[in-house]
Amino acid sequence: MQKPSVRLTLAVLFGGALMITNGHSAVANLAESTPIPEADTVRLDNGLLVVLFEDHSAPVVALQNWVRFGSADEDETYAGVAHVFEHMLFKGSKRYPNGEMAGIIEGAGGNVNAWTSSDETVYHLAVSSRYWEKGFDALSDAVLNSLLDAEELRRELEVVQEEIRRGKDSPDRELWQRLGQLAYQKHPYKRPVIGFPETVAKIDRDALLEIYNQWYVPNNMIFVAVGDFDRARMLELVKERYGSVPAKRLPERPRVREPEAQEPVVDVFQFRADLARVEIGFPGIAADHSDTAALDLLSDILGDGVNSYLYKGLKKDANIAVDVSAYNYTPLDPGMFLLGAQFRTDRAEKVISELGRQARLISRAEIDPEHLESARTRIIAGFSHSLETFQRVARSLGSYAQHFGDPNYGSAYIQALKSVTIADLHRVARNYLDPSVARIAVLIPDQDQAPTESAVLEWFHGGVQAVEVQEKSGSRSRQQSNTEPRVYEIEGTTLVVQQDSKAPVVAVRAVVDSGVKTEPEGKEGLARLFSAMWDQGTSTYTAEEIERKLDQMGGSLGGSNGQDTVQFGGKFLVEHLSEGMELFFDVYTDPAFPAEELEIAKDDQISEIKAMSENKFRMLFDELKRIFYKDHPYGHPGLGSAESVAGLGAEDLKAFHDLQMDPGRTVFSIVGDIDPDDVVDLFR
């Protein structure tokens, strides 16, 4: 995982923010006066998205070719291959076989380069408008007709290996990669963009050609042109060069859904550095989420400038940190919300504790409206900086097209920023800055003594609890709104309701008398597979639609199982109680077990079974259960066997659901900031 240098939401692009603090009117004036480019878009028959913005204010043309293939799309066998393409495409093509491409462009007063991220690889150039056709010819030939010479590949792989070695000298890069490995257990964002020495060493020309032919196709690309060119001529050349290349069926992207975080995790390590560092990541959102603008503003208020909460808390007031930061990382798939600091090792406890305190405090803090307006202004002002060069305009248009599906998304984003309220900031802070699922990576200089991971976790939660203790001591009426559980018998099922007003959320759970003990003979592992597949679609909603609705409600759903139960739980903001309960019961009563998701879940479970061979204690315990319980289902391994799981189908899951999901053997519980009587009515 590579930490980008700019917000992928493109709220602030490619430079510092212009400080304007004249309140709401300044925001409105700035938003109205910012000349956001409105590009023309054309979709060719072969799927290529063409984005054109003609501007004759300077004799320059910027061209970019975005390929929707980044490190998160790689087969992990060749991790780092997306970045290798960045090195190879300008080394020789059909029209320019001897690697003279870069020299030709530079000889025309231009420059050519590329970058790679988790989500894309981008090839770009800027050239005098007199030579833009020559630049277009070179760029398009590099992307569509690269030779990928074996000898050039050998040399470039050595360069990449040296990059990997140099990266091991960077404390910030190492910290970011450690955090990525904490935050992502299954999703490929856990891998560094540059790859690993052993995977890069496996890349040969045959592998490179196969991947190139699969992914470097027009229906997986965005072409962007900005500047002093004739639109009709540009489109003519694009159609001539790119339009003649047929579309291809794209491979499946290996982007598995990251399991919902269940507990905080910590990694403390020592490294060659002068200052200690910490990065705290909270599970976040993708760029196109409806909460992106609010979280961008929250990150600005927390960590941008001398008036930010982190600066005042850790530098101005306590002077315990050298530097602080807050960042909303929003790539194509869900990212992270980050809090960070640099400090001397002897101040580690105070810094980590204060970061925990700030993470909890911001959801309750009295945010000054002027502070919000200043943050809004800084972000909107960033658009002005993005317009300073044609290269930056092209990059923003390409980024919008990649992350939002619309190169002209800028206007919508500014409107989203303008609509965010202080209540929205409190809501997203409560919803996303959850200390119970924090990922904490701590780098300690190798000459200093490192704290234990348990100590770091204790420091962090000490800061969180300081806020909660203060709230309890100052708000008795809030405590008194919590009640004892009430138990209801409703149409043959049991419902337990408890009012708890500590936070504006509601949790609902169904606990069914079922589990491993009810698995049919030969169907071992069924309960586990069932619980993993429960929320992967219904006859009403696909898995993607369920996830989208949950994102809109700030919610989550998920199943689990044990020897004696299967459980299905949900959590969402209390303002979405009714629609959250509707979705919960739709999934609970009518799971569809779609074939594509089922195969993924089976593969995951079989992989977990195979990995069991590394856990000798678990294998021994399963063998003990088998001997002790003999033919009783308690003797079954909870995961089943590779053979039994491979044989399970949707009809098995459906039969298991229909047999077990009897209201008479289910207990429902609902807890949250709710009126029990209203909830009972809704439940009925």
XYZ file of C-alpha atoms in Angstrom:
684
model
C 0.000 0.000 0.000
C 1.375 3.355 -1.017
C 0.356 6.535 0.768
C -0.518 9.126 -1.862
C 0.925 12.608 -1.708
C -2.444 14.238 -2.372
C -6.013 13.578 -1.328
C -7.541 11.181 -3.779
C -10.818 12.975 -3.213
C -9.055 15.890 -4.890
C -10.289 18.384 -2.368
C -6.801 19.865 -2.220
C -4.730 19.210 -5.312
C -1.011 19.319 -5.837
C 0.014 22.103 -3.501
C -0.674 24.111 -0.387
C -4.037 25.665 0.349
C -4.798 29.360 0.012
C -5.715 30.743 3.447
C -8.897 32.801 3.250
C -10.809 33.287 6.489
C -13.569 35.781 5.791
C -16.351 33.446 6.852
C -19.262 31.976 4.910
C -19.502 34.730 2.301
C -15.873 34.141 1.377
C -16.630 30.459 0.817
C -19.609 31.244 -1.382
C -17.694 33.846 -3.378
C -14.701 31.569 -3.788
C -16.836 28.617 -4.843
C -18.660 30.738 -7.410
C -15.509 32.352 -8.766
C -13.406 29.187 -9.022
C -13.399 28.343 -12.758
C -13.789 24.583 -12.537
C -12.992 23.052 -15.942
C -15.951 21.500 -17.730
C -14.416 19.005 -20.112
C -15.968 17.366 -23.145
C -16.253 13.594 -22.910
C -16.556 11.035 -25.677
C -16.879 7.285 -25.227
C -15.497 5.367 -28.224
C -17.193 2.191 -29.414
C -14.360 0.120 -27.920
C -14.932 1.613 -24.459
C -12.142 4.226 -24.309
C -13.208 7.305 -22.334
C -11.848 10.454 -24.007
C -11.708 13.661 -21.928
C -10.931 16.895 -23.826
C -10.483 20.398 -22.427
C -9.468 22.934 -25.058
C -7.779 26.062 -23.668
C -5.678 28.449 -25.759
C -4.445 30.635 -22.904
C -0.934 29.136 -23.135
C 0.937 27.391 -25.996
C 1.118 24.041 -24.152
C -0.699 20.710 -24.411
C -0.842 18.141 -21.609
C -1.707 14.560 -22.523
C -2.380 11.716 -20.104
C -3.214 8.054 -20.596
C -4.807 6.512 -17.491
C -4.794 2.714 -17.283
C -7.163 1.258 -14.704
C -4.574 -1.242 -13.520
C -2.738 -0.653 -10.260
C -1.075 -2.793 -7.653
C -4.443 -3.831 -6.174
C -5.335 -5.477 -9.496
C -2.231 -7.673 -9.689
C -1.909 -11.406 -9.231
C 0.104 -11.410 -5.998
C 2.582 -13.825 -7.639
C 3.823 -10.814 -9.605
C 3.253 -8.116 -6.988
C 4.898 -4.930 -8.262
C 4.256 -5.611 -11.949
C 2.039 -2.518 -12.393
C 5.006 -0.394 -11.341
C 7.315 -2.322 -13.712
C 5.124 -1.218 -16.637
C 5.761 2.371 -15.572
C 9.474 1.692 -16.146
C 9.040 -0.173 -19.437
C 6.535 1.580 -21.674
C 8.812 4.421 -22.779
C 11.723 2.034 -23.455
C 10.627 1.119 -26.963
C 7.516 0.775 -29.142
C 6.713 -0.145 -32.740
C 7.229 3.403 -34.030
C 10.099 4.173 -31.675
C 11.867 0.819 -31.218
C 15.179 2.100 -29.899
C 13.991 3.946 -26.816
C 14.326 7.381 -28.445
C 10.793 8.378 -27.455
C 11.699 10.416 -24.355
C 14.500 12.182 -26.250
C 12.147 13.210 -29.064
C 9.628 14.693 -26.635
C 12.285 16.476 -24.590
C 13.843 17.754 -27.815
C 10.492 19.382 -28.584
C 10.625 21.216 -25.260
C 8.414 18.744 -23.452
C 8.650 16.216 -20.654
C 7.306 12.709 -20.221
C 6.786 10.627 -17.088
C 4.496 8.144 -15.322
C 3.230 7.132 -11.894
C 1.676 4.043 -10.336
C -0.749 3.709 -7.427
C -2.891 0.966 -5.947
C -5.665 1.806 -8.412
C -4.078 3.002 -11.648
C -0.959 3.559 -13.759
C -0.753 6.896 -15.582
C 1.512 7.945 -18.462
C 1.700 11.682 -19.076
C 3.526 14.334 -21.046
C 3.453 18.081 -21.599
C 4.755 19.605 -24.795
C 4.726 22.850 -26.750
C 1.474 23.068 -28.711
C 3.488 23.245 -31.967
C 4.503 19.628 -31.375
C 1.446 18.151 -29.711
C 0.759 15.729 -32.568
C 4.295 14.365 -32.214
C 3.707 14.012 -28.465
C 0.398 12.244 -29.061
C 2.031 9.882 -31.526
C 4.724 8.960 -28.993
C 2.382 8.545 -26.001
C -0.244 6.480 -27.805
C 2.377 4.224 -29.386
C 4.039 3.642 -26.019
C 0.747 2.602 -24.427
C -0.703 0.574 -27.289
C 2.398 -0.869 -28.965
C 5.110 -1.259 -26.345
C 7.780 -3.809 -27.312
C 8.609 -4.822 -23.724
C 12.103 -5.848 -24.765
C 13.589 -8.652 -22.653
C 17.001 -7.006 -22.251
C 15.437 -3.683 -21.278
C 13.261 -5.569 -18.793
C 16.305 -7.180 -17.206
C 17.923 -3.747 -16.695
C 14.751 -2.142 -15.367
C 14.112 -4.965 -12.904
C 17.520 -4.222 -11.406
C 16.480 -0.570 -11.093
C 13.228 -1.575 -9.377
C 15.067 -3.867 -6.952
C 17.312 -0.946 -6.037
C 14.211 1.209 -5.468
C 12.878 -1.442 -3.107
C 16.173 -1.497 -1.214
C 16.243 2.304 -0.974
C 12.660 2.313 0.261
C 13.776 0.236 3.230
C 15.768 3.285 4.357
C 12.650 5.487 4.561
C 10.995 5.522 8.005
C 7.820 7.119 6.660
C 7.422 4.513 3.918
C 8.061 1.683 6.353
C 5.509 3.112 8.797
C 2.899 3.410 6.047
C 3.470 -0.148 4.873
C 3.227 -1.492 8.416
C -0.052 0.348 8.876
C -1.346 -1.095 5.605
C -0.635 -4.599 6.803
C -2.600 -3.882 9.983
C -5.517 -2.298 8.150
C -5.908 -4.867 5.371
C -5.849 -8.595 6.014
C -7.314 -9.740 2.691
C -7.637 -6.717 0.401
C -4.594 -6.161 -1.856
C -4.150 -2.622 -0.484
C -2.072 -4.403 2.146
C 0.770 -4.803 -0.390
C 3.282 -2.069 -1.264
C 2.785 -0.686 -4.763
C 6.413 -1.364 -5.631
C 6.101 -5.057 -4.740
C 8.588 -7.331 -2.976
C 12.088 -8.455 -4.029
C 10.948 -12.054 -4.528
C 7.827 -11.194 -6.576
C 9.596 -8.656 -8.783
C 12.317 -11.250 -9.439
C 9.654 -13.592 -10.912
C 8.558 -11.108 -13.583
C 9.744 -12.128 -17.048
C 8.766 -10.966 -20.525
C 6.140 -13.685 -20.982
C 4.363 -12.675 -17.760
C 4.654 -8.995 -18.679
C 3.180 -9.565 -22.160
C 0.286 -11.605 -20.804
C -0.642 -8.926 -18.261
C -0.131 -6.155 -20.841
C -2.482 -7.850 -23.309
C -5.108 -8.371 -20.603
C -5.207 -4.910 -19.033
C -3.725 -2.395 -21.492
C -6.842 -2.272 -23.661
C -9.031 0.736 -24.568
C -12.009 -0.323 -22.454
C -9.704 -0.136 -19.406
C -8.294 3.327 -20.200
C -8.994 7.044 -19.943
C -7.338 9.444 -22.390
C -7.111 13.095 -21.265
C -5.995 16.108 -23.313
C -5.845 19.657 -21.944
C -4.528 22.829 -23.580
C -3.833 24.542 -26.876
C -5.087 22.049 -29.475
C -7.905 21.770 -31.981
C -10.631 19.536 -30.542
C -11.759 18.092 -33.868
C -8.205 17.191 -34.860
C -7.441 15.678 -31.453
C -10.575 13.524 -31.534
C -9.795 12.463 -35.103
C -6.335 11.225 -34.066
C -7.649 9.503 -30.934
C -10.259 7.621 -32.967
C -7.674 6.733 -35.609
C -5.068 5.442 -33.144
C -7.119 4.090 -30.209
C -10.419 3.409 -31.974
C -8.872 0.758 -34.201
C -7.915 -1.362 -31.176
C -10.705 -3.776 -30.172
C -12.043 -4.020 -26.648
C -11.306 -7.151 -24.648
C -13.022 -8.908 -21.788
C -11.174 -7.808 -18.655
C -9.961 -10.323 -16.070
C -11.669 -10.385 -12.696
C -10.055 -7.917 -10.318
C -8.751 -9.622 -7.147
C -10.304 -7.014 -4.851
C -11.901 -9.002 -2.065
C -14.051 -7.230 0.479
C -12.070 -6.555 3.628
C -13.680 -8.231 6.688
C -15.172 -5.839 9.207
C -12.638 -4.936 11.904
C -13.437 -6.470 15.297
C -10.738 -5.145 17.650
C -7.817 -2.715 17.833
C -4.417 -3.911 16.617
C -0.926 -2.516 17.242
C 2.494 -2.906 15.626
C 5.543 -1.439 17.391
C 8.871 -1.714 15.588
C 12.313 -0.143 15.618
C 13.877 1.584 12.642
C 16.752 3.861 11.662
C 15.323 7.295 12.439
C 15.872 10.340 14.602
C 12.233 10.814 15.644
C 9.536 8.377 16.706
C 6.343 8.280 14.644
C 2.814 6.990 15.018
C 0.032 6.511 12.486
C -3.447 5.619 13.733
C -5.849 4.389 11.064
C -9.594 3.957 11.413
C -11.509 1.914 8.778
C -12.650 4.463 6.220
C -14.515 4.900 2.961
C -14.005 4.928 -0.793
C -13.701 8.162 -2.754
C -17.269 8.096 -4.091
C -18.903 7.704 -0.665
C -21.455 10.337 0.364
C -19.455 11.113 3.546
C -16.243 11.999 1.671
C -16.698 15.758 1.833
C -17.530 15.708 5.557
C -14.494 13.548 6.370
C -12.241 15.767 4.254
C -13.407 18.771 6.271
C -12.973 16.844 9.516
C -9.375 15.974 8.602
C -8.665 19.634 7.842
C -10.155 20.798 11.151
C -8.219 18.140 13.043
C -4.814 18.490 11.437
C -4.372 21.452 9.094
C -2.655 24.562 10.420
C -1.981 26.160 13.783
C -5.685 26.350 14.667
C -6.272 22.623 14.176
C -7.246 20.464 17.134
C -4.173 18.253 16.908
C -1.791 21.196 16.608
C -3.311 22.925 19.627
C -3.531 19.713 21.667
C -0.098 18.246 20.917
C 2.056 21.265 20.016
C 0.681 24.600 21.142
C -0.726 23.541 24.527
C 1.368 20.532 25.555
C 4.396 20.819 23.215
C 4.821 17.037 23.103
C 4.951 16.511 19.305
C 7.202 17.826 16.570
C 4.607 17.406 13.839
C 0.955 16.317 13.609
C -1.358 15.305 10.784
C -4.864 14.151 9.935
C -5.755 12.676 6.568
C -8.795 11.166 4.867
C -7.373 8.462 2.580
C -10.069 7.543 0.036
C -8.952 5.338 -2.859
C -11.291 3.347 -5.124
C -12.089 0.847 -2.369
C -12.548 1.773 1.313
C -9.479 3.479 2.761
C -8.679 4.897 6.181
C -9.049 8.007 8.284
C -5.607 8.752 9.724
C -4.160 10.609 12.676
C -0.386 10.909 12.940
C 2.467 12.534 14.813
C 6.263 12.721 15.049
C 7.809 13.032 18.499
C 10.701 12.140 20.781
C 10.488 8.605 22.147
C 10.302 9.769 25.788
C 7.005 11.490 24.927
C 5.384 8.451 23.332
C 2.861 7.826 26.103
C 1.636 11.424 26.174
C 1.406 11.682 22.367
C -0.467 8.425 21.826
C -2.794 9.126 24.738
C -3.564 12.616 23.420
C -4.297 11.262 19.944
C -6.769 8.846 21.516
C -8.335 11.725 23.437
C -8.647 13.874 20.317
C -10.158 11.013 18.311
C -12.940 10.686 20.875
C -13.264 14.377 21.718
C -13.880 15.654 18.183
C -17.276 13.927 18.007
C -18.424 16.023 20.998
C -16.373 19.201 20.607
C -18.010 22.567 20.140
C -16.640 23.291 16.677
C -16.491 27.006 15.955
C -18.546 27.796 12.809
C -15.700 30.050 11.641
C -13.334 27.108 11.943
C -15.597 25.071 9.660
C -15.840 27.918 7.148
C -12.059 28.352 7.115
C -11.611 24.650 6.425
C -14.190 24.807 3.655
C -12.399 27.780 2.143
C -8.985 26.109 2.273
C -10.261 23.039 0.451
C -12.177 24.958 -2.205
C -9.160 27.226 -2.699
C -7.188 24.119 -3.575
C -9.092 23.981 -6.840
C -7.506 27.300 -7.825
C -4.074 25.758 -7.345
C -5.109 22.784 -9.463
C -5.721 25.171 -12.372
C -2.252 26.704 -12.402
C -0.916 24.368 -15.107
C -2.481 22.256 -17.824
C -0.737 19.203 -16.360
C -2.586 19.688 -13.076
C -5.911 20.240 -14.806
C -5.392 17.021 -16.782
C -4.534 15.137 -13.606
C -7.628 16.363 -11.791
C -9.920 15.527 -14.725
C -8.388 12.058 -14.996
C -8.693 11.530 -11.247
C -12.356 12.537 -11.266
C -13.039 10.137 -14.122
C -11.176 7.326 -12.359
C -12.565 7.763 -8.851
C -16.030 9.215 -9.465
C -16.844 8.098 -13.015
C -17.212 11.742 -14.068
C -14.332 14.020 -15.139
C -16.529 17.023 -14.307
C -17.202 15.953 -10.716
C -15.526 19.080 -9.271
C -18.732 21.147 -9.168
C -20.632 18.402 -7.340
C -17.821 18.039 -4.817
C -17.821 21.766 -4.044
C -21.597 21.640 -3.527
C -21.105 18.683 -1.163
C -18.510 20.682 0.789
C -20.834 23.661 1.066
C -23.660 21.519 2.473
C -21.649 19.955 5.342
C -22.795 21.114 8.793
C -21.242 20.855 12.238
C -23.776 18.123 12.986
C -22.403 16.213 9.989
C -18.863 16.542 11.359
C -19.965 15.149 14.723
C -21.816 12.315 12.988
C -18.895 11.170 10.829
C -16.481 11.515 13.761
C -18.701 9.224 15.867
C -19.202 6.826 13.012
C -15.651 6.450 11.710
C -13.221 7.399 14.502
C -14.039 4.272 16.491
C -11.266 3.504 19.023
C -12.381 -0.115 19.304
C -11.139 -0.845 15.767
C -8.105 1.464 15.561
C -4.987 0.314 13.716
C -1.893 1.735 15.415
C 1.605 1.559 13.905
C 4.444 2.968 16.027
C 8.001 3.496 14.794
C 10.692 3.895 17.462
C 14.285 4.929 16.614
C 16.502 1.856 16.859
C 18.697 3.496 19.494
C 15.702 3.924 21.854
C 13.800 1.384 23.926
C 10.494 0.415 22.337
C 7.277 0.141 24.378
C 5.255 -3.058 24.261
C 2.190 -3.268 22.042
C -0.029 -3.714 25.100
C 1.412 -0.511 26.604
C 0.635 1.432 23.410
C -2.929 0.151 23.414
C -3.297 1.076 27.088
C -2.013 4.618 26.421
C -4.369 5.086 23.493
C -7.448 3.869 25.327
C -6.431 5.892 28.365
C -6.873 9.024 26.284
C -10.227 7.788 24.969
C -11.491 6.943 28.439
C -10.468 10.335 29.789
C -13.125 11.886 27.557
C -15.739 9.321 28.553
C -15.046 9.795 32.270
C -15.370 13.543 31.863
C -18.703 13.087 30.065
C -20.078 10.801 32.769
C -19.102 13.127 35.574
C -20.621 16.110 33.781
C -23.850 14.609 32.487
C -25.867 12.603 34.975
C -29.037 13.025 32.994
C -27.436 11.163 30.101
C -26.569 8.237 32.337
C -30.086 8.167 33.725
C -31.479 7.671 30.220
C -30.028 4.146 30.256
C -32.561 1.528 31.382
C -32.672 -2.125 32.384
C -33.369 -4.633 29.596
C -37.019 -5.374 28.817
C -38.093 -8.804 27.551
C -41.091 -9.281 25.239
C -42.718 -12.390 23.769
C -44.026 -11.487 20.319
C -45.695 -14.067 18.088
C -43.592 -16.937 19.346
C -40.231 -15.218 19.444
C -38.314 -13.437 22.195
C -37.265 -9.788 21.907
C -34.903 -8.080 24.361
C -34.758 -4.260 24.231
C -32.466 -1.971 26.173
C -32.223 1.804 25.961
C -28.631 3.049 26.072
C -28.031 6.689 25.174
C -24.243 6.853 25.340
C -24.086 7.203 21.567
C -26.666 7.868 18.811
C -26.462 4.347 17.412
C -28.616 1.241 17.530
C -27.510 -2.407 17.383
C -29.763 -5.347 16.542
C -28.890 -9.037 16.763
C -30.610 -12.360 16.103
C -29.253 -15.384 18.007
C -30.522 -18.708 16.641
C -30.374 -22.092 18.389
C -28.359 -23.692 15.596
C -24.656 -23.787 14.685
C -22.218 -26.646 14.187
C -24.405 -29.074 16.170
C -27.102 -28.894 13.475
C -24.880 -29.559 10.461
C -25.950 -32.636 8.449
C -23.468 -35.476 8.109
C -21.044 -34.790 5.280
C -21.840 -31.055 5.314
C -19.181 -30.039 7.843
C -18.359 -26.340 7.618
C -21.906 -25.447 6.525
C -22.666 -23.217 9.527
C -19.468 -21.238 8.985
C -20.106 -20.800 5.253
C -23.715 -19.862 5.928
C -22.730 -17.117 8.369
C -20.191 -15.727 5.868
C -22.760 -15.699 3.035
C -25.773 -14.441 4.972
C -25.417 -10.778 3.945
C -24.152 -11.310 0.390
C -27.429 -10.520 -1.338
C -31.197 -11.067 -1.195
C -33.918 -11.333 -3.808
C -34.303 -7.559 -3.369
C -30.696 -6.329 -3.130
C -27.311 -7.419 -4.480
C -24.290 -7.500 -2.166
C -23.104 -4.221 -3.692
C -26.486 -2.576 -3.100
C -26.531 -3.791 0.510
C -23.079 -2.344 1.098
C -24.097 0.941 -0.521
C -27.200 1.216 1.685
C -25.117 0.428 4.774
C -22.627 3.136 3.818
C -25.499 5.616 3.536
C -26.743 4.636 6.997
C -23.304 4.528 8.604
C -24.031 0.889 9.297
C -22.768 -2.673 9.139
C -24.192 -6.196 8.947
C -22.559 -9.549 9.499
C -23.060 -13.142 10.559
C -21.114 -15.437 12.869
C -21.464 -18.954 14.201
C -20.470 -21.213 17.077
C -21.113 -24.764 18.226
C -24.649 -23.971 19.382
C -25.700 -20.796 17.578
C -25.635 -18.812 14.419
C -25.935 -15.069 14.906
C -26.752 -12.175 12.638
C -26.046 -8.628 13.776
C -26.399 -5.096 12.497
C -25.484 -1.622 13.648
C -26.450 1.776 12.246
C -27.030 5.380 13.255
C -30.247 5.817 15.179
C -31.571 8.326 12.646
C -31.742 5.382 10.216
C -33.518 3.046 12.656
C -36.510 2.247 10.455
C -34.653 1.663 7.185
C -31.870 -0.134 9.062
C -34.345 -2.579 10.611
C -35.978 -3.089 7.212
C -32.649 -3.992 5.655
C -31.701 -6.204 8.620
C -34.863 -8.285 8.349
C -34.709 -8.465 4.563
C -31.236 -10.021 4.823
C -32.175 -12.155 7.849
C -35.241 -13.711 6.224
C -34.388 -13.776 2.520
C -30.685 -14.402 1.766
C -30.067 -15.315 -1.877
C -26.592 -16.940 -1.684
C -25.513 -15.723 -5.159
C -23.187 -18.075 -7.025
C -20.292 -15.673 -7.602
C -20.050 -14.599 -3.958
C -20.517 -18.217 -2.846
C -17.474 -19.396 -4.806
C -15.365 -16.608 -3.286
C -16.535 -17.481 0.238
C -15.822 -21.185 -0.337
C -12.338 -20.426 -1.645
C -11.657 -18.243 1.410
C -12.846 -20.969 3.794
C -10.825 -23.669 2.046
C -7.735 -21.419 2.151
C -8.294 -20.951 5.878
C -8.591 -24.732 6.310
C -5.320 -25.276 4.463
C -3.624 -22.600 6.559
C -4.608 -24.583 9.647
C -1.610 -26.821 9.049
C 0.531 -23.973 10.365
C -1.390 -23.902 13.656
C -0.367 -27.107 15.404
C -2.341 -26.285 18.554
C -5.571 -25.802 16.583
C -5.010 -29.079 14.724
C -4.384 -30.893 17.999
C -7.511 -29.388 19.563
C -9.677 -30.427 16.587
C -8.299 -33.957 16.854
C -9.065 -34.017 20.585
C -12.656 -32.915 19.901
C -13.064 -35.635 17.276
C -11.878 -38.338 19.703
C -13.854 -37.004 22.680
C -17.209 -36.406 20.939
C -16.953 -39.295 18.463
C -20.049 -39.136 16.234
C -21.574 -36.052 17.863
C -21.410 -32.894 15.671
C -19.331 -31.182 18.373
C -16.504 -33.331 17.070
C -16.664 -31.677 13.649
C -13.987 -29.102 12.831
C -15.747 -25.740 12.810
C -14.362 -24.874 9.379
C -15.147 -28.290 7.956
C -12.779 -29.979 5.536
C -11.675 -28.835 2.102
C -13.713 -31.668 0.597
C -16.903 -30.987 2.557
C -16.802 -27.225 1.870
C -16.062 -27.749 -1.827
C -19.193 -29.884 -2.063
C -21.532 -27.280 -0.559
C -23.895 -25.384 -2.812
C -26.514 -22.669 -2.612
C -29.214 -25.311 -2.132
C -27.458 -26.498 1.051
C -27.343 -22.961 2.435
C -30.988 -22.378 1.526
C -32.078 -25.608 3.193
C -30.027 -24.790 6.296
C -31.608 -21.323 6.458
C -35.170 -22.568 5.987
C -34.740 -25.262 8.638
C -32.960 -23.182 11.283
C -34.494 -19.716 10.991
C -37.547 -20.510 13.052
C -38.807 -17.601 15.219
C -39.366 -20.079 18.036
C -35.654 -20.832 18.275
C -34.480 -17.226 17.828
C -33.839 -14.474 20.366
C -33.666 -10.905 19.039
C -32.001 -8.071 20.916
C -32.048 -4.332 20.144
C -29.881 -1.892 22.092
C -29.278 1.803 21.541
C -30.415 5.377 21.852
C -34.046 4.399 21.267
C -37.475 4.451 22.875
C -38.283 0.792 23.711
C -41.977 1.224 22.932
C -41.218 2.622 19.471
C -38.840 -0.236 18.782
C -41.378 -2.870 19.806
C -43.948 -1.331 17.454
C -41.382 -1.310 14.654
C -40.382 -4.908 15.410
C -43.988 -6.077 15.208
